[in-house]
Structures are given as structure tokens and as C-alpha cells.
């Protein structure tokens, strides 16, 4: 007698600037395969177009993977819009958009985590801060029932994307939702990644792994296996504390 398979918990994934969901999927291929019995990884595309980001070319050609995308637009004066809205400051906020995309994905399996690479870590931070501020302010969960247990930030830098709830909040508290931070010691973002960690994340709930990489996801087998172990432990710890 066979029993129906329990749907796997899901992780929402956000690519770097000048990349795409399909590129991040390829970059995470080994990770996805090794965790295929534990999680379903779902990749989302940013709304705005831009040129190719660091490390994208020549492997990920425009003909096959373009147009390249970014989570942040710039104003006509060249200033980045930290809330993820369009260049005129209109339309849907970036965190709100990401949460809506997740909710509209449909399917089965609880959304338990968010993972970002480079610029995508700022989306991850924005989602986690939005969730935390909602709880502090007694507001409903985003999109009715989204409640992420952890975040994974790979080769990140800079401040989290700012949601409407964060604008309304007076709190300046750090992110306490458990996180895993992957920092490349040869990455141009290394120092800024450390600043991101110190400025926005509670050290008591953050796990940090420094790896001798440039701006890339782990690809050597031993490194990917360690990354898998760290993610499994992160998830197990959040389940134990729930």
C-alpha cells in the first residue's frame, strides 16, 4: 500500500543584480540536487532590466538567459530607490511585490525559508524585517499566512529593501530570525558583507561561514556538502524552537 508524499517545505530564492531566476537556479544546481529530499527551491525574477552583473558573462549569454534583471530601480537623478519601487517612486513596493509573487506561486509545501545571492540578500533582509516588524506591531502576517523560519544570505552587501511596514515602524531592532551568511574572502563584497551582517542581523541568531571564494555560490563538492549541512542544521534548529 502506498501513501501520498508529504509536500516538501519550500525556499523562495532571489537572484543577484544583473542576473535572473534561471541563472541563480543553475548556480544552485548542486545545492538543489543534494537537498532534493528536504526542500523545494523556487526562483523568482526581479522586475527591472539592467546590464549583466558580476560573473554573469560570458557563461550566461543574453541570447539564452537575458534580459538581465535587478530588484532596485534608480530615480532620474541616478539615486537607488531602496523600497524597490519604480524610478518615479510609484507602484508596488519591492518587498510587497516579492511577497505577492510567493503567495501567487500556488502549489503545496510550507514556505519556510528565503535565500538570496548578492543583491538578492537585500530582498531576503527586507522580507525578514517586514515579518519581524509585523509581529512587533501586532499586524497580520504577510499575504495572510507567510511566516518564514530562516534566511540564507550568499555573498551579500548593503541594507535590506525597505517595506511599507518598515517605513511605519519606529523600531530599529536587528533581525533576530535565524540566518546563515556565506561570505567569500576573495569577494569584492567581503567587507561590505561583514558590514551588512553587523548592522542588520543579531549575532546570536546568525551563523557565518567564510569561504575562500570570489563572488560565486559554492561549487567544489566538499564546500557544497558543508553548505548543505549548515542549511539542514539551520532548519532543524528552527523546528526545534518552534
Coordinates of N, CA and C in Angstrom, one line a residue:
X1 N 0.9 -1.2 0.0 CA 0.0 0.0 0.0 C 0.9 1.2 0.0
X2 N 0.6 2.2 -0.9 CA 1.4 3.4 -1.0 C 0.7 4.5 -0.3
X3 N 1.5 5.4 0.3 CA 0.9 6.6 0.9 C 1.3 7.9 0.2
X4 N 0.4 8.9 0.1 CA 0.8 10.1 -0.6 C 2.0 10.8 0.0
X5 N 2.8 11.3 -0.8 CA 4.0 12.0 -0.3 C 3.7 13.4 0.3
X6 N 4.3 13.6 1.5 CA 4.1 14.9 2.1 C 4.8 16.0 1.3
X7 N 4.1 17.1 0.9 CA 4.8 18.1 0.1 C 6.0 18.7 0.9
X8 N 7.1 18.9 0.2 CA 8.3 19.4 0.8 C 8.2 20.9 1.2
X9 N 8.8 21.3 2.3 CA 8.9 22.7 2.6 C 9.6 23.4 1.5
X10 N 9.3 24.7 1.3 CA 9.8 25.5 0.2 C 10.7 26.6 0.6
X11 N 11.7 26.9 -0.2 CA 12.6 28.1 0.0 C 12.4 29.0 -1.2
X12 N 12.1 30.3 -1.0 CA 12.0 31.3 -2.0 C 13.4 31.9 -2.3
X13 N 13.8 32.0 -3.6 CA 15.1 32.3 -3.9 C 15.1 33.6 -4.8
X14 N 16.1 34.5 -4.5 CA 16.2 35.8 -5.1 C 17.6 36.0 -5.7
X15 N 17.7 36.2 -7.0 CA 19.0 36.3 -7.7 C 19.7 37.6 -7.4
X16 N 20.9 37.7 -7.9 CA 21.7 39.0 -7.7 C 21.3 40.0 -8.8
X17 N 21.9 41.2 -8.7 CA 21.7 42.2 -9.6 C 22.3 41.9 -11.0
X18 N 21.6 42.1 -12.0 CA 22.1 41.8 -13.4 C 22.1 40.3 -13.6
X19 N 21.2 39.6 -13.0 CA 21.1 38.2 -13.2 C 19.6 37.9 -13.5
X20 N 19.3 36.6 -13.3 CA 17.9 36.2 -13.5 C 17.6 34.9 -12.6
X21 N 16.4 34.6 -12.5 CA 16.0 33.4 -11.7 C 16.6 32.2 -12.3
X22 N 16.6 32.1 -13.6 CA 17.2 30.9 -14.3 C 18.7 30.8 -14.1
X23 N 19.4 31.9 -14.0 CA 20.8 31.9 -13.8 C 21.1 31.4 -12.3
X24 N 20.3 31.9 -11.4 CA 20.5 31.5 -10.0 C 20.2 30.1 -9.8
X25 N 19.2 29.6 -10.5 CA 18.9 28.2 -10.5 C 20.1 27.3 -10.9
X26 N 20.7 27.7 -12.0 CA 21.9 27.0 -12.5 C 23.0 27.1 -11.5
X27 N 23.2 28.2 -10.9 CA 24.3 28.4 -9.9 C 24.1 27.6 -8.6
X28 N 22.8 27.3 -8.4 CA 22.5 26.5 -7.2 C 22.2 25.0 -7.5
X29 N 22.5 24.6 -8.7 CA 22.2 23.2 -9.1 C 22.6 22.1 -8.2
X30 N 23.9 22.2 -7.7 CA 24.3 21.1 -6.8 C 23.6 21.1 -5.5
X31 N 23.4 22.3 -5.0 CA 22.7 22.5 -3.7 C 21.3 21.9 -3.8
X32 N 20.6 22.3 -4.9 CA 19.2 21.8 -5.1 C 19.2 20.3 -5.2
X33 N 20.1 19.7 -5.9 CA 20.2 18.2 -6.0 C 20.4 17.5 -4.7
X34 N 21.3 18.0 -3.9 CA 21.6 17.4 -2.6 C 20.5 17.6 -1.6
X35 N 19.7 18.6 -1.7 CA 18.6 18.9 -0.8 C 17.3 18.5 -1.4
X36 N 17.3 17.7 -2.5 CA 16.0 17.5 -3.2 C 15.0 16.7 -2.4
X37 N 15.5 16.0 -1.4 CA 14.5 15.3 -0.5 C 14.1 16.1 0.7
X38 N 14.7 17.3 0.9 CA 14.4 18.1 2.0 C 13.6 19.3 1.7
X39 N 13.9 20.0 0.6 CA 13.3 21.3 0.2 C 13.0 21.3 -1.2
X40 N 12.0 22.2 -1.6 CA 11.8 22.6 -2.9 C 12.3 24.1 -3.0
X41 N 13.2 24.3 -4.0 CA 13.7 25.7 -4.2 C 12.9 26.3 -5.3
X42 N 12.3 27.5 -5.1 CA 11.5 28.2 -6.1 C 12.2 29.6 -6.4
X43 N 12.5 29.9 -7.6 CA 13.3 31.0 -8.0 C 12.4 32.1 -8.6
X44 N 12.6 33.4 -8.3 CA 11.8 34.5 -8.7 C 12.6 35.5 -9.5
X45 N 12.0 36.1 -10.5 CA 12.7 37.2 -11.3 C 12.4 38.6 -10.8
X46 N 13.4 39.4 -10.8 CA 13.3 40.8 -10.4 C 12.5 41.6 -11.5
X47 N 11.9 42.7 -11.2 CA 11.0 43.4 -12.1 C 11.7 44.3 -13.1
X48 N 12.9 44.8 -12.8 CA 13.5 45.8 -13.7 C 14.7 45.2 -14.5
X49 N 14.9 45.8 -15.7 CA 16.0 45.3 -16.5 C 17.3 46.1 -16.3
X50 N 18.4 45.5 -16.5 CA 19.7 46.2 -16.4 C 20.8 45.4 -17.2
X51 N 22.0 45.9 -17.1 CA 23.1 45.1 -17.8 C 23.5 43.9 -17.0
X52 N 24.4 43.1 -17.5 CA 24.8 41.9 -16.8 C 25.6 42.2 -15.6
X53 N 25.4 41.5 -14.5 CA 26.1 41.7 -13.2 C 27.4 41.0 -13.2
X54 N 28.2 41.1 -12.1 CA 29.5 40.5 -11.9 C 29.4 38.9 -12.1
X55 N 30.3 38.4 -12.9 CA 30.4 36.9 -13.1 C 29.3 36.3 -14.0
X56 N 28.4 37.1 -14.5 CA 27.3 36.6 -15.4 C 27.9 36.2 -16.8
X57 N 28.6 37.1 -17.3 CA 29.2 36.9 -18.7 C 30.6 36.3 -18.5
X58 N 31.1 35.5 -19.4 CA 30.5 35.1 -20.7 C 29.6 33.9 -20.6
X59 N 29.5 33.2 -19.5 CA 28.8 32.0 -19.4 C 27.3 32.1 -19.7
X60 N 26.7 33.1 -19.0 CA 25.2 33.2 -19.1 C 24.9 34.3 -20.2
X61 N 24.9 33.9 -21.4 CA 24.7 34.9 -22.5 C 23.3 35.5 -22.5
X62 N 23.2 36.7 -23.1 CA 21.9 37.4 -23.2 C 21.0 36.6 -24.0
X63 N 21.4 36.0 -25.1 CA 20.5 35.3 -26.0 C 19.8 34.1 -25.3
X64 N 20.5 33.5 -24.4 CA 19.9 32.4 -23.7 C 19.3 32.7 -22.3
X65 N 19.9 33.7 -21.6 CA 19.4 34.0 -20.3 C 18.9 35.4 -20.1
X66 N 19.0 36.3 -21.0 CA 18.5 37.6 -20.9 C 17.0 37.8 -21.0
X67 N 16.5 38.9 -20.7 CA 17.2 40.1 -20.2 C 17.6 40.0 -18.8
X68 N 18.7 40.6 -18.4 CA 19.2 40.6 -17.0 C 18.4 41.5 -16.2
X69 N 18.3 41.3 -14.9 CA 17.3 42.0 -14.1 C 17.9 42.5 -12.8
X70 N 17.2 43.4 -12.2 CA 17.6 44.0 -10.9 C 16.3 44.2 -10.0
X71 N 16.5 44.1 -8.7 CA 15.4 44.3 -7.7 C 15.2 45.8 -7.4
X72 N 16.2 46.7 -7.8 CA 16.1 48.1 -7.5 C 16.2 49.0 -8.7
X73 N 15.2 49.9 -8.8 CA 15.3 50.9 -9.9 C 16.0 52.1 -9.4
X74 N 16.4 53.0 -10.3 CA 17.0 54.3 -9.9 C 16.2 55.4 -10.4
X75 N 16.2 56.5 -9.6 CA 15.5 57.7 -9.9 C 16.1 58.3 -11.1
X76 N 15.5 59.4 -11.7 CA 16.0 60.1 -12.9 C 17.3 60.8 -12.5
X77 N 17.5 61.0 -11.2 CA 18.8 61.6 -10.7 C 19.9 60.6 -10.5
X78 N 19.5 59.3 -10.7 CA 20.5 58.2 -10.5 C 20.6 57.7 -9.1
X79 N 19.6 58.1 -8.3 CA 19.6 57.5 -6.9 C 18.8 56.2 -6.8
X80 N 19.4 55.2 -6.2 CA 18.7 54.0 -6.0 C 17.5 54.1 -5.1
X81 N 16.4 53.5 -5.5 CA 15.2 53.5 -4.7 C 15.2 52.3 -3.8
X82 N 15.4 52.6 -2.5 CA 15.6 51.5 -1.5 C 14.4 50.7 -1.2
X83 N 13.2 51.2 -1.7 CA 12.0 50.5 -1.4 C 11.6 49.6 -2.5
X84 N 12.4 49.5 -3.6 CA 12.1 48.6 -4.7 C 11.0 49.1 -5.7
X85 N 10.5 50.4 -5.5 CA 9.5 50.9 -6.4 C 10.2 51.3 -7.7
X86 N 9.3 51.7 -8.7 CA 9.9 52.2 -10.0 C 10.6 53.5 -9.9
X87 N 11.2 54.0 -11.0 CA 12.1 55.2 -10.9 C 11.3 56.4 -10.4
X88 N 10.0 56.5 -10.6 CA 9.2 57.6 -10.1 C 8.7 57.4 -8.7
X89 N 9.0 56.3 -8.1 CA 8.6 56.1 -6.7 C 7.1 55.6 -6.7
X90 N 6.6 55.2 -7.8 CA 5.2 54.7 -7.9 C 5.1 53.2 -7.9
X91 N 3.9 52.7 -7.9 CA 3.6 51.3 -8.0 C 3.9 50.6 -6.7
X92 N 4.0 49.3 -6.9 CA 4.1 48.3 -5.7 C 5.5 48.4 -5.1
X93 N 5.6 48.3 -3.8 CA 6.9 48.2 -3.2 C 7.6 46.9 -3.4
X94 N 8.9 46.9 -3.4 CA 9.7 45.7 -3.7 C 9.4 44.5 -2.8
X95 N 9.4 44.7 -1.5 CA 9.1 43.6 -0.5 C 7.7 43.1 -0.7
X96 N 6.7 44.1 -0.9 CA 5.3 43.7 -1.1 C 5.2 42.9 -2.4
X97 N 5.9 43.3 -3.4 CA 5.9 42.5 -4.7 C 6.4 41.1 -4.5
X98 N 7.6 41.0 -3.8 CA 8.2 39.7 -3.6 C 7.2 38.8 -2.9
X99 N 6.6 39.3 -1.8 CA 5.7 38.5 -1.0 C 4.5 38.1 -1.9
X100 N 4.0 39.0 -2.7 CA 2.9 38.7 -3.6 C 3.2 37.5 -4.6
X101 N 4.4 37.6 -5.1 CA 4.9 36.6 -6.1 C 4.9 35.2 -5.4
X102 N 5.4 35.2 -4.2 CA 5.5 34.0 -3.4 C 4.0 33.4 -3.2
X103 N 3.2 34.3 -2.7 CA 1.8 33.9 -2.5 C 1.1 33.4 -3.7
X104 N 1.4 34.0 -4.9 CA 0.7 33.6 -6.1 C 1.3 32.4 -6.8
X105 N 2.4 31.9 -6.2 CA 3.1 30.7 -6.8 C 2.2 29.5 -6.8
X106 N 1.3 29.5 -5.8 CA 0.4 28.3 -5.6 C 1.2 27.1 -5.2
X107 N 0.6 25.9 -5.5 CA 1.3 24.7 -5.2 C 1.2 24.4 -3.7
X108 N 1.9 23.3 -3.3 CA 1.9 22.9 -1.9 C 3.2 22.9 -1.3
X109 N 3.3 22.8 0.0 CA 4.5 22.9 0.7 C 4.6 24.2 1.4
X110 N 4.9 24.2 2.7 CA 5.0 25.4 3.5 C 6.3 26.2 3.1
X111 N 6.1 27.5 3.0 CA 7.2 28.4 2.8 C 8.0 28.6 4.1
X112 N 9.2 28.0 4.2 CA 9.9 28.0 5.4 C 11.1 29.0 5.4
X113 N 11.7 29.2 4.2 CA 12.9 30.0 4.1 C 13.0 30.9 2.9
X114 N 13.9 31.8 3.0 CA 14.2 32.7 1.9 C 15.7 32.7 1.7
X115 N 16.2 32.7 0.4 CA 17.6 32.6 0.1 C 17.9 33.7 -1.0
X116 N 19.0 34.4 -0.8 CA 19.4 35.4 -1.8 C 20.9 35.4 -2.1
X117 N 21.2 35.7 -3.3 CA 22.6 35.9 -3.7 C 22.9 37.3 -4.0
X118 N 24.0 37.9 -3.5 CA 24.4 39.3 -3.8 C 23.2 40.2 -3.5
X119 N 22.8 41.0 -4.5 CA 21.7 41.9 -4.3 C 20.4 41.2 -3.8
X120 N 20.2 40.0 -4.1 CA 19.1 39.2 -3.6 C 19.0 39.1 -2.1
X121 N 20.2 39.3 -1.4 CA 20.2 39.2 0.1 C 19.5 40.4 0.6
X122 N 19.4 41.5 -0.1 CA 18.7 42.7 0.4 C 17.2 42.4 0.3
X123 N 16.7 41.6 -0.6 CA 15.3 41.2 -0.7 C 15.0 40.3 0.5
X124 N 15.9 39.4 0.8 CA 15.8 38.5 1.9 C 15.7 39.3 3.2
X125 N 16.6 40.2 3.4 CA 16.6 41.0 4.6 C 15.3 41.8 4.8
X126 N 14.9 42.4 3.6 CA 13.6 43.1 3.7 C 12.4 42.3 4.0
X127 N 12.4 41.1 3.5 CA 11.2 40.2 3.9 C 11.3 39.8 5.3
X128 N 12.5 39.5 5.8 CA 12.6 39.1 7.3 C 12.3 40.2 8.2
X129 N 12.8 41.4 7.8 CA 12.5 42.6 8.7 C 11.0 43.0 8.7
X130 N 10.4 42.9 7.5 CA 8.9 43.1 7.4 C 8.2 42.2 8.3
X131 N 8.5 40.9 8.2 CA 7.8 39.9 9.0 C 8.0 40.2 10.5
X132 N 9.2 40.6 10.9 CA 9.5 40.9 12.3 C 8.8 42.1 12.8
X133 N 8.8 43.1 12.0 CA 8.0 44.4 12.3 C 6.5 44.1 12.4
X134 N 6.0 43.3 11.5 CA 4.6 43.0 11.6 C 4.2 42.4 13.0
X135 N 5.1 41.4 13.4 CA 4.8 40.8 14.7 C 4.9 41.8 15.9
X136 N 5.9 42.7 15.8 CA 6.1 43.7 16.8 C 5.0 44.7 16.9
X137 N 4.3 45.0 15.7 CA 3.3 46.0 15.7 C 1.9 45.3 15.8
X138 N 1.8 44.0 15.9 CA 0.6 43.3 16.0 C -0.2 43.3 14.7
X139 N 0.5 43.3 13.6 CA -0.2 43.3 12.3 C -0.3 41.8 11.8
X140 N -1.2 41.6 10.9 CA -1.4 40.3 10.3 C -0.1 39.8 9.5
X141 N 0.0 38.5 9.4 CA 1.2 38.0 8.6 C 1.0 38.5 7.1
X142 N 2.1 38.6 6.4 CA 2.1 39.0 5.0 C 1.3 38.0 4.2
X143 N 0.5 38.5 3.3 CA -0.3 37.6 2.4 C -1.1 36.6 3.1
X144 N -1.5 36.9 4.4 CA -2.3 36.1 5.2 C -1.6 35.1 6.0
X145 N -0.6 34.3 5.5 CA -0.1 33.2 6.3 C 1.4 33.0 6.1
X146 N 2.1 33.9 5.4 CA 3.6 33.7 5.2 C 4.3 33.9 6.5
X147 N 5.1 32.9 6.9 CA 5.8 33.0 8.2 C 7.2 32.3 8.1
X148 N 8.2 33.0 7.6 CA 9.5 32.3 7.3 C 10.2 32.0 8.6
X149 N 10.9 30.8 8.5 CA 11.6 30.4 9.7 C 13.1 30.8 9.7
X150 N 13.6 31.0 8.5 CA 15.1 31.3 8.4 C 15.4 32.0 7.1
X151 N 16.6 32.6 7.0 CA 17.1 33.2 5.8 C 18.5 32.7 5.5
X152 N 18.8 32.7 4.2 CA 20.2 32.3 3.7 C 20.7 33.4 2.9
X153 N 21.8 34.0 3.2 CA 22.3 35.2 2.5 C 23.7 34.8 2.0
X154 N 23.9 34.8 0.6 CA 25.1 34.4 0.0 C 25.8 35.6 -0.7
X155 N 27.0 35.9 -0.3 CA 27.8 37.0 -0.9 C 27.1 38.3 -0.9
X156 N 26.4 38.6 0.2 CA 25.6 39.8 0.2 C 26.3 41.1 0.6
X157 N 25.6 42.2 0.5 CA 26.1 43.5 1.0 C 25.0 44.5 1.0
X158 N 25.1 45.6 1.7 CA 24.2 46.7 1.7 C 22.9 46.4 2.5
X159 N 22.1 47.5 2.6 CA 20.9 47.4 3.5 C 19.8 46.6 3.0
X160 N 18.9 46.1 3.8 CA 17.7 45.4 3.4 C 16.8 46.3 2.6
X161 N 16.1 45.8 1.7 CA 15.0 46.5 1.0 C 14.0 47.0 2.0
X162 N 13.4 48.2 1.9 CA 12.5 48.7 2.9 C 11.1 48.5 2.4
X163 N 10.3 47.9 3.3 CA 8.9 47.7 3.0 C 8.0 48.8 3.6
X164 N 6.8 48.9 3.2 CA 5.9 49.9 3.8 C 5.7 49.8 5.3
X165 N 5.7 48.5 5.8 CA 5.6 48.3 7.2 C 6.8 48.8 7.9
X166 N 8.0 48.6 7.3 CA 9.2 49.1 7.9 C 9.2 50.7 8.0
X167 N 8.6 51.3 7.0 CA 8.5 52.8 7.0 C 7.7 53.2 8.1
X168 N 6.6 52.5 8.4 CA 5.7 52.9 9.5 C 6.2 52.5 10.9
X169 N 7.2 51.6 11.0 CA 7.7 51.2 12.3 C 8.7 52.1 12.8
X170 N 8.7 52.3 14.2 CA 9.7 53.1 14.8 C 10.8 52.3 15.4
X171 N 10.7 51.0 15.2 CA 11.8 50.1 15.7 C 13.0 50.1 14.9
X172 N 14.2 50.0 15.5 CA 15.4 49.9 14.8 C 16.1 48.6 15.2
X173 N 15.3 47.6 15.7 CA 15.9 46.4 16.2 C 16.5 45.5 15.1
X174 N 17.5 44.7 15.4 CA 18.1 43.9 14.4 C 17.3 42.7 14.1
X175 N 17.6 42.1 12.9 CA 16.9 40.8 12.5 C 17.3 39.7 13.4
X176 N 16.3 39.1 14.1 CA 16.5 38.0 15.0 C 16.1 36.7 14.5
X177 N 15.4 36.7 13.4 CA 15.0 35.4 12.7 C 16.3 34.7 12.3
X178 N 16.5 33.4 12.6 CA 17.8 32.8 12.3 C 18.2 32.9 10.8
X179 N 19.5 33.2 10.7 CA 20.1 33.4 9.3 C 21.4 32.7 9.2
X180 N 21.7 32.3 7.9 CA 23.0 31.8 7.6 C 23.7 32.7 6.5
X181 N 24.9 33.2 6.8 CA 25.6 34.1 6.0 C 26.8 33.5 5.4
X182 N 26.9 33.5 4.1 CA 28.0 32.9 3.3 C 28.8 34.1 2.8
X183 N 30.1 34.2 3.2 CA 30.9 35.4 2.8 C 32.2 34.8 2.1
X184 N 32.4 35.3 0.9 CA 33.6 34.9 0.2 C 34.8 35.8 0.5
X185 N 35.9 35.2 1.1 CA 37.0 36.0 1.5 C 37.7 36.7 0.3
X186 N 37.5 36.2 -0.9 CA 38.1 36.8 -2.1 C 37.1 37.7 -2.9
X187 N 35.9 37.8 -2.3 CA 34.8 38.5 -3.0 C 35.0 40.0 -2.7
X188 N 34.8 40.8 -3.8 CA 34.9 42.3 -3.6 C 33.9 42.8 -2.6
X189 N 32.8 42.0 -2.4 CA 31.8 42.4 -1.4 C 32.1 42.0 0.0
X190 N 33.2 41.3 0.3 CA 33.5 40.7 1.6 C 33.4 41.7 2.7
X191 N 34.0 42.9 2.7 CA 34.0 43.8 3.7 C 32.6 44.4 3.9
X192 N 31.9 44.7 2.8 CA 30.5 45.2 2.9 C 29.6 44.1 3.4
X193 N 29.9 42.8 3.1 CA 29.1 41.8 3.6 C 29.1 41.7 5.1
X194 N 30.3 41.9 5.7 CA 30.5 42.0 7.1 C 29.8 43.2 7.7
X195 N 29.8 44.3 7.0 CA 29.0 45.5 7.5 C 27.5 45.2 7.5
X196 N 27.1 44.5 6.4 CA 25.6 44.1 6.4 C 25.3 43.3 7.6
X197 N 26.1 42.3 7.9 CA 25.8 41.4 9.0 C 25.8 42.2 10.3
X198 N 26.8 43.0 10.6 CA 26.9 43.7 11.8 C 25.8 44.8 12.0
X199 N 25.4 45.4 10.9 CA 24.4 46.5 11.0 C 22.9 46.0 11.1
X200 N 22.6 44.8 10.6 CA 21.2 44.5 10.5 C 20.8 43.1 11.1
X201 N 21.8 42.3 11.5 CA 21.5 41.0 12.0 C 22.0 40.7 13.4
X202 N 21.2 40.1 14.2 CA 21.5 39.8 15.6 C 22.6 38.6 15.5
X203 N 23.7 38.9 16.1 CA 24.8 37.9 16.0 C 24.5 36.6 16.8
X204 N 23.6 36.7 17.7 CA 23.2 35.4 18.5 C 22.4 34.5 17.7
X205 N 21.7 35.0 16.6 CA 20.9 34.1 15.8 C 21.5 34.0 14.3
X206 N 22.7 34.5 14.1 CA 23.3 34.4 12.8 C 24.4 33.4 12.8
X207 N 24.4 32.5 11.8 CA 25.6 31.6 11.5 C 26.4 32.1 10.4
X208 N 27.7 32.2 10.5 CA 28.5 32.8 9.5 C 29.5 31.8 9.0
X209 N 29.7 31.7 7.7 CA 30.7 30.8 7.1 C 31.5 31.6 6.1
X210 N 32.8 31.8 6.4 CA 33.7 32.5 5.5 C 34.4 31.4 4.6
X211 N 34.3 31.6 3.3 CA 34.8 30.6 2.4 C 35.8 31.3 1.4
X212 N 36.8 30.6 1.0 CA 37.9 31.2 0.1 C 37.4 31.2 -1.3
X213 N 36.3 32.0 -1.6 CA 35.7 32.1 -2.9 C 35.7 33.6 -3.3
X214 N 35.5 33.8 -4.7 CA 35.2 35.1 -5.2 C 33.7 35.2 -5.1
X215 N 33.1 36.0 -6.0 CA 31.6 36.2 -6.0 C 30.9 35.1 -6.7
X216 N 30.6 34.0 -5.9 CA 30.0 32.8 -6.5 C 29.4 31.9 -5.4
X217 N 28.5 31.1 -5.9 CA 27.9 30.1 -5.0 C 29.0 29.0 -4.9
X218 N 28.9 28.2 -3.8 CA 29.9 27.1 -3.6 C 29.7 26.1 -4.8
X219 N 30.9 25.6 -5.3 CA 30.8 24.7 -6.4 C 31.7 23.4 -6.2
X220 N 32.7 23.6 -5.4 CA 33.5 22.4 -5.1 C 32.7 21.4 -4.2
X221 N 32.8 20.1 -4.5 CA 31.9 19.2 -3.8 C 31.9 19.3 -2.3
X222 N 33.1 19.3 -1.7 CA 33.2 19.4 -0.3 C 32.6 20.7 0.3
X223 N 32.7 21.8 -0.4 CA 32.1 23.0 0.0 C 30.6 23.0 -0.1
X224 N 30.0 22.4 -1.1 CA 28.6 22.3 -1.3 C 28.0 21.4 -0.2
X225 N 28.7 20.3 0.1 CA 28.3 19.4 1.2 C 28.2 20.1 2.5
X226 N 29.3 20.9 2.8 CA 29.2 21.7 4.1 C 28.1 22.7 4.1
X227 N 27.8 23.3 3.0 CA 26.7 24.3 2.8 C 25.4 23.6 3.1
X228 N 25.2 22.4 2.6 CA 24.0 21.6 2.8 C 23.9 21.3 4.3
X229 N 24.9 20.9 4.9 CA 24.9 20.6 6.4 C 24.5 21.8 7.2
X230 N 25.0 22.9 6.8 CA 24.7 24.2 7.6 C 23.2 24.5 7.4
X231 N 22.7 24.3 6.2 CA 21.3 24.7 5.9 C 20.4 23.7 6.7
X232 N 20.7 22.4 6.6 CA 19.9 21.4 7.4 C 19.9 21.7 8.9
X233 N 21.1 22.1 9.4 CA 21.1 22.4 10.8 C 20.3 23.6 11.1
X234 N 20.4 24.7 10.3 CA 19.6 25.9 10.5 C 18.1 25.5 10.5
X235 N 17.7 24.7 9.6 CA 16.2 24.3 9.6 C 15.9 23.5 10.8
X236 N 16.7 22.5 11.1 CA 16.4 21.7 12.3 C 16.4 22.5 13.6
X237 N 17.2 23.5 13.7 CA 17.2 24.3 14.9 C 15.9 25.2 15.0
X238 N 15.5 25.7 13.8 CA 14.2 26.5 13.9 C 13.0 25.6 14.2
X239 N 13.0 24.3 13.7 CA 12.0 23.4 14.0 C 12.0 23.1 15.5
X240 N 13.2 22.9 16.1 CA 13.3 22.6 17.5 C 12.8 23.7 18.4
X241 N 12.9 25.0 17.8 CA 12.5 26.2 18.6 C 11.0 26.6 18.4
X242 N 10.4 25.9 17.4 CA 9.0 26.3 17.1 C 8.0 25.8 18.1

